[in-house]
CSV table of C-alpha atoms and ligand atoms in Angstrom, one decimal:
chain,number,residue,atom,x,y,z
A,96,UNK,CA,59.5,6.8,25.1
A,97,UNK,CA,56.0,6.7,27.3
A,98,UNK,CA,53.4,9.2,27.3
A,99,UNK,CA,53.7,11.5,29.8
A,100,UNK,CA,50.6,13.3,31.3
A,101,UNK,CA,50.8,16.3,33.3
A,102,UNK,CA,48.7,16.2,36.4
A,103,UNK,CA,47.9,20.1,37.5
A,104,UNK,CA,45.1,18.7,39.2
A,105,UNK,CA,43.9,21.4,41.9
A,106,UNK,CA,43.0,18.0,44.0
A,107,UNK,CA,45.7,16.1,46.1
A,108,UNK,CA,43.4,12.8,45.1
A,109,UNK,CA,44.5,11.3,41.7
A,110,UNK,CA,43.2,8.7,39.8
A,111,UNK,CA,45.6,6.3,39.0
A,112,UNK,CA,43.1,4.0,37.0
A,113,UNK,CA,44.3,4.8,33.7
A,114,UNK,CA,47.8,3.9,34.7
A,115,UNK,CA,47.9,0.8,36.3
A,116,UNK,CA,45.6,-0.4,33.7
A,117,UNK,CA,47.8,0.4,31.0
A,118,UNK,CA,46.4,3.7,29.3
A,119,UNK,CA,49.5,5.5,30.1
A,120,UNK,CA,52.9,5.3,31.5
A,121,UNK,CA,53.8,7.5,33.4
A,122,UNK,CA,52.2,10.4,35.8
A,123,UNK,CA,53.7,13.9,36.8
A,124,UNK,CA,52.8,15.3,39.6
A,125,UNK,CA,54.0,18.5,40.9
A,126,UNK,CA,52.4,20.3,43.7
A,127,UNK,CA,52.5,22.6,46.6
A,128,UNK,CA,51.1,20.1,49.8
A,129,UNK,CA,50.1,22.0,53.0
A,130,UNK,CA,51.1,20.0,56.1
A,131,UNK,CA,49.4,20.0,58.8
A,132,UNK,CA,51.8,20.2,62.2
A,133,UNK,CA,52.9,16.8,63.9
A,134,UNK,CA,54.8,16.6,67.0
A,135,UNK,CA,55.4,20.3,67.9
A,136,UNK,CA,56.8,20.8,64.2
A,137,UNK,CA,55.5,23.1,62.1
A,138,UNK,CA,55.4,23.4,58.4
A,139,UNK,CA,55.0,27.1,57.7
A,140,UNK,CA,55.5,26.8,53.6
A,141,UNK,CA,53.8,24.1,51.6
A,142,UNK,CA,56.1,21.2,50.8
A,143,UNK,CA,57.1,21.0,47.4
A,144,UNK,CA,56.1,17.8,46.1
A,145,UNK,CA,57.4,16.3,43.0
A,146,UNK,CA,56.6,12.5,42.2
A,147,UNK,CA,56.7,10.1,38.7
A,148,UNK,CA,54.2,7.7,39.1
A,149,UNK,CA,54.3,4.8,37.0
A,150,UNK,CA,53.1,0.9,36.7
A,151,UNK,CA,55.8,-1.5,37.0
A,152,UNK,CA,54.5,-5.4,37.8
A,153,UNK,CA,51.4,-4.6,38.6
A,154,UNK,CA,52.5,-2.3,41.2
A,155,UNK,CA,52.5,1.5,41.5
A,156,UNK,CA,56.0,2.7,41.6
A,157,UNK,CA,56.2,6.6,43.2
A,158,UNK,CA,59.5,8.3,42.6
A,159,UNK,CA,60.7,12.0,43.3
A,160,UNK,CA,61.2,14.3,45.6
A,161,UNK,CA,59.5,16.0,48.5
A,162,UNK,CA,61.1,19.3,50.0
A,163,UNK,CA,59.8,21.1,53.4
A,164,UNK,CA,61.1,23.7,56.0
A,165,UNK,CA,59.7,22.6,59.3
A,166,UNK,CA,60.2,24.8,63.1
A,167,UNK,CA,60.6,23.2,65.9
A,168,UNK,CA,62.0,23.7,69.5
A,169,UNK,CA,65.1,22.5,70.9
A,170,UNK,CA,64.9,19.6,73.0
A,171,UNK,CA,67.5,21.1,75.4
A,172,UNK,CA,67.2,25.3,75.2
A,173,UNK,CA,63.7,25.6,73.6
A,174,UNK,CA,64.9,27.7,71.2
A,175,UNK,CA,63.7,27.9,67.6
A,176,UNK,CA,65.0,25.6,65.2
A,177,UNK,CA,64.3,26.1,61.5
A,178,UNK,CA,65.5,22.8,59.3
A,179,UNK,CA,64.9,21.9,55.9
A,180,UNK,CA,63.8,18.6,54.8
A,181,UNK,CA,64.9,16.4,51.7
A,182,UNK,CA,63.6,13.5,51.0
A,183,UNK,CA,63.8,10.7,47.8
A,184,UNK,CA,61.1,9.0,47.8
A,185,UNK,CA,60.4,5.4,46.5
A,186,UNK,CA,57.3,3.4,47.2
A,187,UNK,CA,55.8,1.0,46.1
A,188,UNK,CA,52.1,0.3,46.2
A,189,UNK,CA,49.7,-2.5,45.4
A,190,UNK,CA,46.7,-1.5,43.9
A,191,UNK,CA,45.2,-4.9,44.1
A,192,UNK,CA,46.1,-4.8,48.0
A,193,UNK,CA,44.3,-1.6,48.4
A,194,UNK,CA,41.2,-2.7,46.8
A,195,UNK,CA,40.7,-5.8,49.2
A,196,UNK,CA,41.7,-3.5,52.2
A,197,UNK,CA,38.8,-2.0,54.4
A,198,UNK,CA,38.0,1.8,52.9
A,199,UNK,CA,37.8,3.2,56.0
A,200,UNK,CA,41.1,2.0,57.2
A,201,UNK,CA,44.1,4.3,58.6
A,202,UNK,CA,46.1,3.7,55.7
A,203,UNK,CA,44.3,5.1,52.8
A,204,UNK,CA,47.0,6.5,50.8
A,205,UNK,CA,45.6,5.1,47.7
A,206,UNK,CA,42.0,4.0,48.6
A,207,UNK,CA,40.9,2.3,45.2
A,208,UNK,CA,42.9,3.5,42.3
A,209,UNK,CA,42.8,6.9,43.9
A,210,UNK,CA,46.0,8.2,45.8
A,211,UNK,CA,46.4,10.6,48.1
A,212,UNK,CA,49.4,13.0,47.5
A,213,UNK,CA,48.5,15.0,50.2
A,214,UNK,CA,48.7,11.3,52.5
A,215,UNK,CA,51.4,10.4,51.3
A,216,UNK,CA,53.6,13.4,51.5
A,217,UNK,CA,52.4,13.9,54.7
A,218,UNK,CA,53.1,10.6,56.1
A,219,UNK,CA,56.5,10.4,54.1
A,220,UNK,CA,57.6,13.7,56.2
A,221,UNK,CA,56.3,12.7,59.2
A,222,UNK,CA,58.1,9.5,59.2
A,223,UNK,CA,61.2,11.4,57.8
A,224,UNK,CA,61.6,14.3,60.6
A,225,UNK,CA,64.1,13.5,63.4
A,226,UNK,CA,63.3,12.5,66.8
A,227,UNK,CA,65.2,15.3,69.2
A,228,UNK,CA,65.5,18.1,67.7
A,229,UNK,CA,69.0,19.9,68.8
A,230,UNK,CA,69.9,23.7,68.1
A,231,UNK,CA,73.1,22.8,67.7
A,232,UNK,CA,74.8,19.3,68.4
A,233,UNK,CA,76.3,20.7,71.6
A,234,UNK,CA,73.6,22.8,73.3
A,235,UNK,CA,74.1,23.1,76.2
A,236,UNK,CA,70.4,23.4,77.6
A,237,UNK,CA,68.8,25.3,79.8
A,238,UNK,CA,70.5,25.1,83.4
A,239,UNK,CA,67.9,22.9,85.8
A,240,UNK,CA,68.2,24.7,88.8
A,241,UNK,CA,67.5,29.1,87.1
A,242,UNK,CA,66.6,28.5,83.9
A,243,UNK,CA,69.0,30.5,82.3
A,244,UNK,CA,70.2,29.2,78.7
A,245,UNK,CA,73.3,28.2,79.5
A,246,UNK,CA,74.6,28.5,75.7
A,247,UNK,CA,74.7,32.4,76.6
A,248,UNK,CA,77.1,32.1,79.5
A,249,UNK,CA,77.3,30.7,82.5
A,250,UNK,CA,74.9,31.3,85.1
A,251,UNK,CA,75.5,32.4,88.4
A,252,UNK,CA,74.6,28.2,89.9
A,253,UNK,CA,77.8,26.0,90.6
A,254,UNK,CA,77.4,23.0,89.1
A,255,UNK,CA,79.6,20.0,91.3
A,256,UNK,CA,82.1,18.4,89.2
A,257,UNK,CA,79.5,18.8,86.5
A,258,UNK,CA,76.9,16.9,88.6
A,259,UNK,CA,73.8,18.4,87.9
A,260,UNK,CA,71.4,15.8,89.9
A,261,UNK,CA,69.4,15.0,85.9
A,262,UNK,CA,69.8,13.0,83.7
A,263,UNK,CA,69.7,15.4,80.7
A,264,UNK,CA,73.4,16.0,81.0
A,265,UNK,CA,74.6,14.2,77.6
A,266,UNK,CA,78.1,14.0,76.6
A,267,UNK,CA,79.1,14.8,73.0
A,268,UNK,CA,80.0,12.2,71.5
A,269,UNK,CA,82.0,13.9,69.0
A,270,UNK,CA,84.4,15.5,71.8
B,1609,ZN,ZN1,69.4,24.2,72.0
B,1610,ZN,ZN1,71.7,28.4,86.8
């Protein structure tokens, strides 16, 4: 079938010259990305990051798989929440669109024929990574009037008829 090249780079910028222009077929890339935290998640293990790049129309095709554990807190109890993070990935880029596109742009995942794995994992996870992060579906939260973490009992406050005056109390839908 294709060539395949192994890219052990030690830098998250590849050049993907060769392939788009038709030297090779296909690219490997696995690597270990450090990401840097985004939106009071943290990412205390490199993702593991393991893409095929190859040209298809003109286009560079990205397959593969990225893999992350990120920490967070719970939107209701603060408490620590460790989650782990799969994602297939498959983009598409256009190299002829990135050449016309201002260098110094926000989007510079592949600036030139040169992409940046460390870009694109990053803004793959990022855009991946829930929005309200829950301990559990059903925490309960913290109660608004002590404090107390009202997942380890009940604190010594009386709620009325469940009223509790916010607007954080959410039913479970699944109940
Ligand atoms: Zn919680
Ligand atoms: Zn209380």
């Amino acid at each position: 079938m294709g060539t395949f090249v192994y890219v052990m780079a030690s830098e998250d910028k590849i050049d993907v010259g060769g392939l788009v222009g038709g030297g090779h077929r296909h690219l490997l890339v696995d690597r270990r990305i450090v990401l840097e935290p985004f939106e009071g998640l943290a990412f205390p293990e490199p993702a593991a990051v393991r893409l095929e790049l190859r040209a298809a129309d003109g286009l560079l095709e990205i397959g593969g798989t990225i893999d992350v554990e990120y920490r967070g807190e719970c939107d209701r109890c603060l408490g620590g929440v460790v989650r782990g993070l799969h994602l297939d990935v498959m983009e598409r880029l256009d190299p002829a669109e990135s050449a016309r596109r201002d260098p110094f742009g926000e989007s510079n995942v592949l600036a030139g024929s040169r992409l940046d794995v460390a870009d694109l994992a990053a803004q793959l996870v990022c855009s991946a990574v829930p929005f309200g992060l829950l301990c559990t579906p059903n925490c309960k939260g913290l109660c608004q009037v002590c404090g107390e973490n009202k997942n380890q009992g009940a604190c010594a406050c009386v709620p009325e008829n469940g009223d509790e005056r916010g607007e954080l109390k959410v039913e479970d839908p699944a109940q």
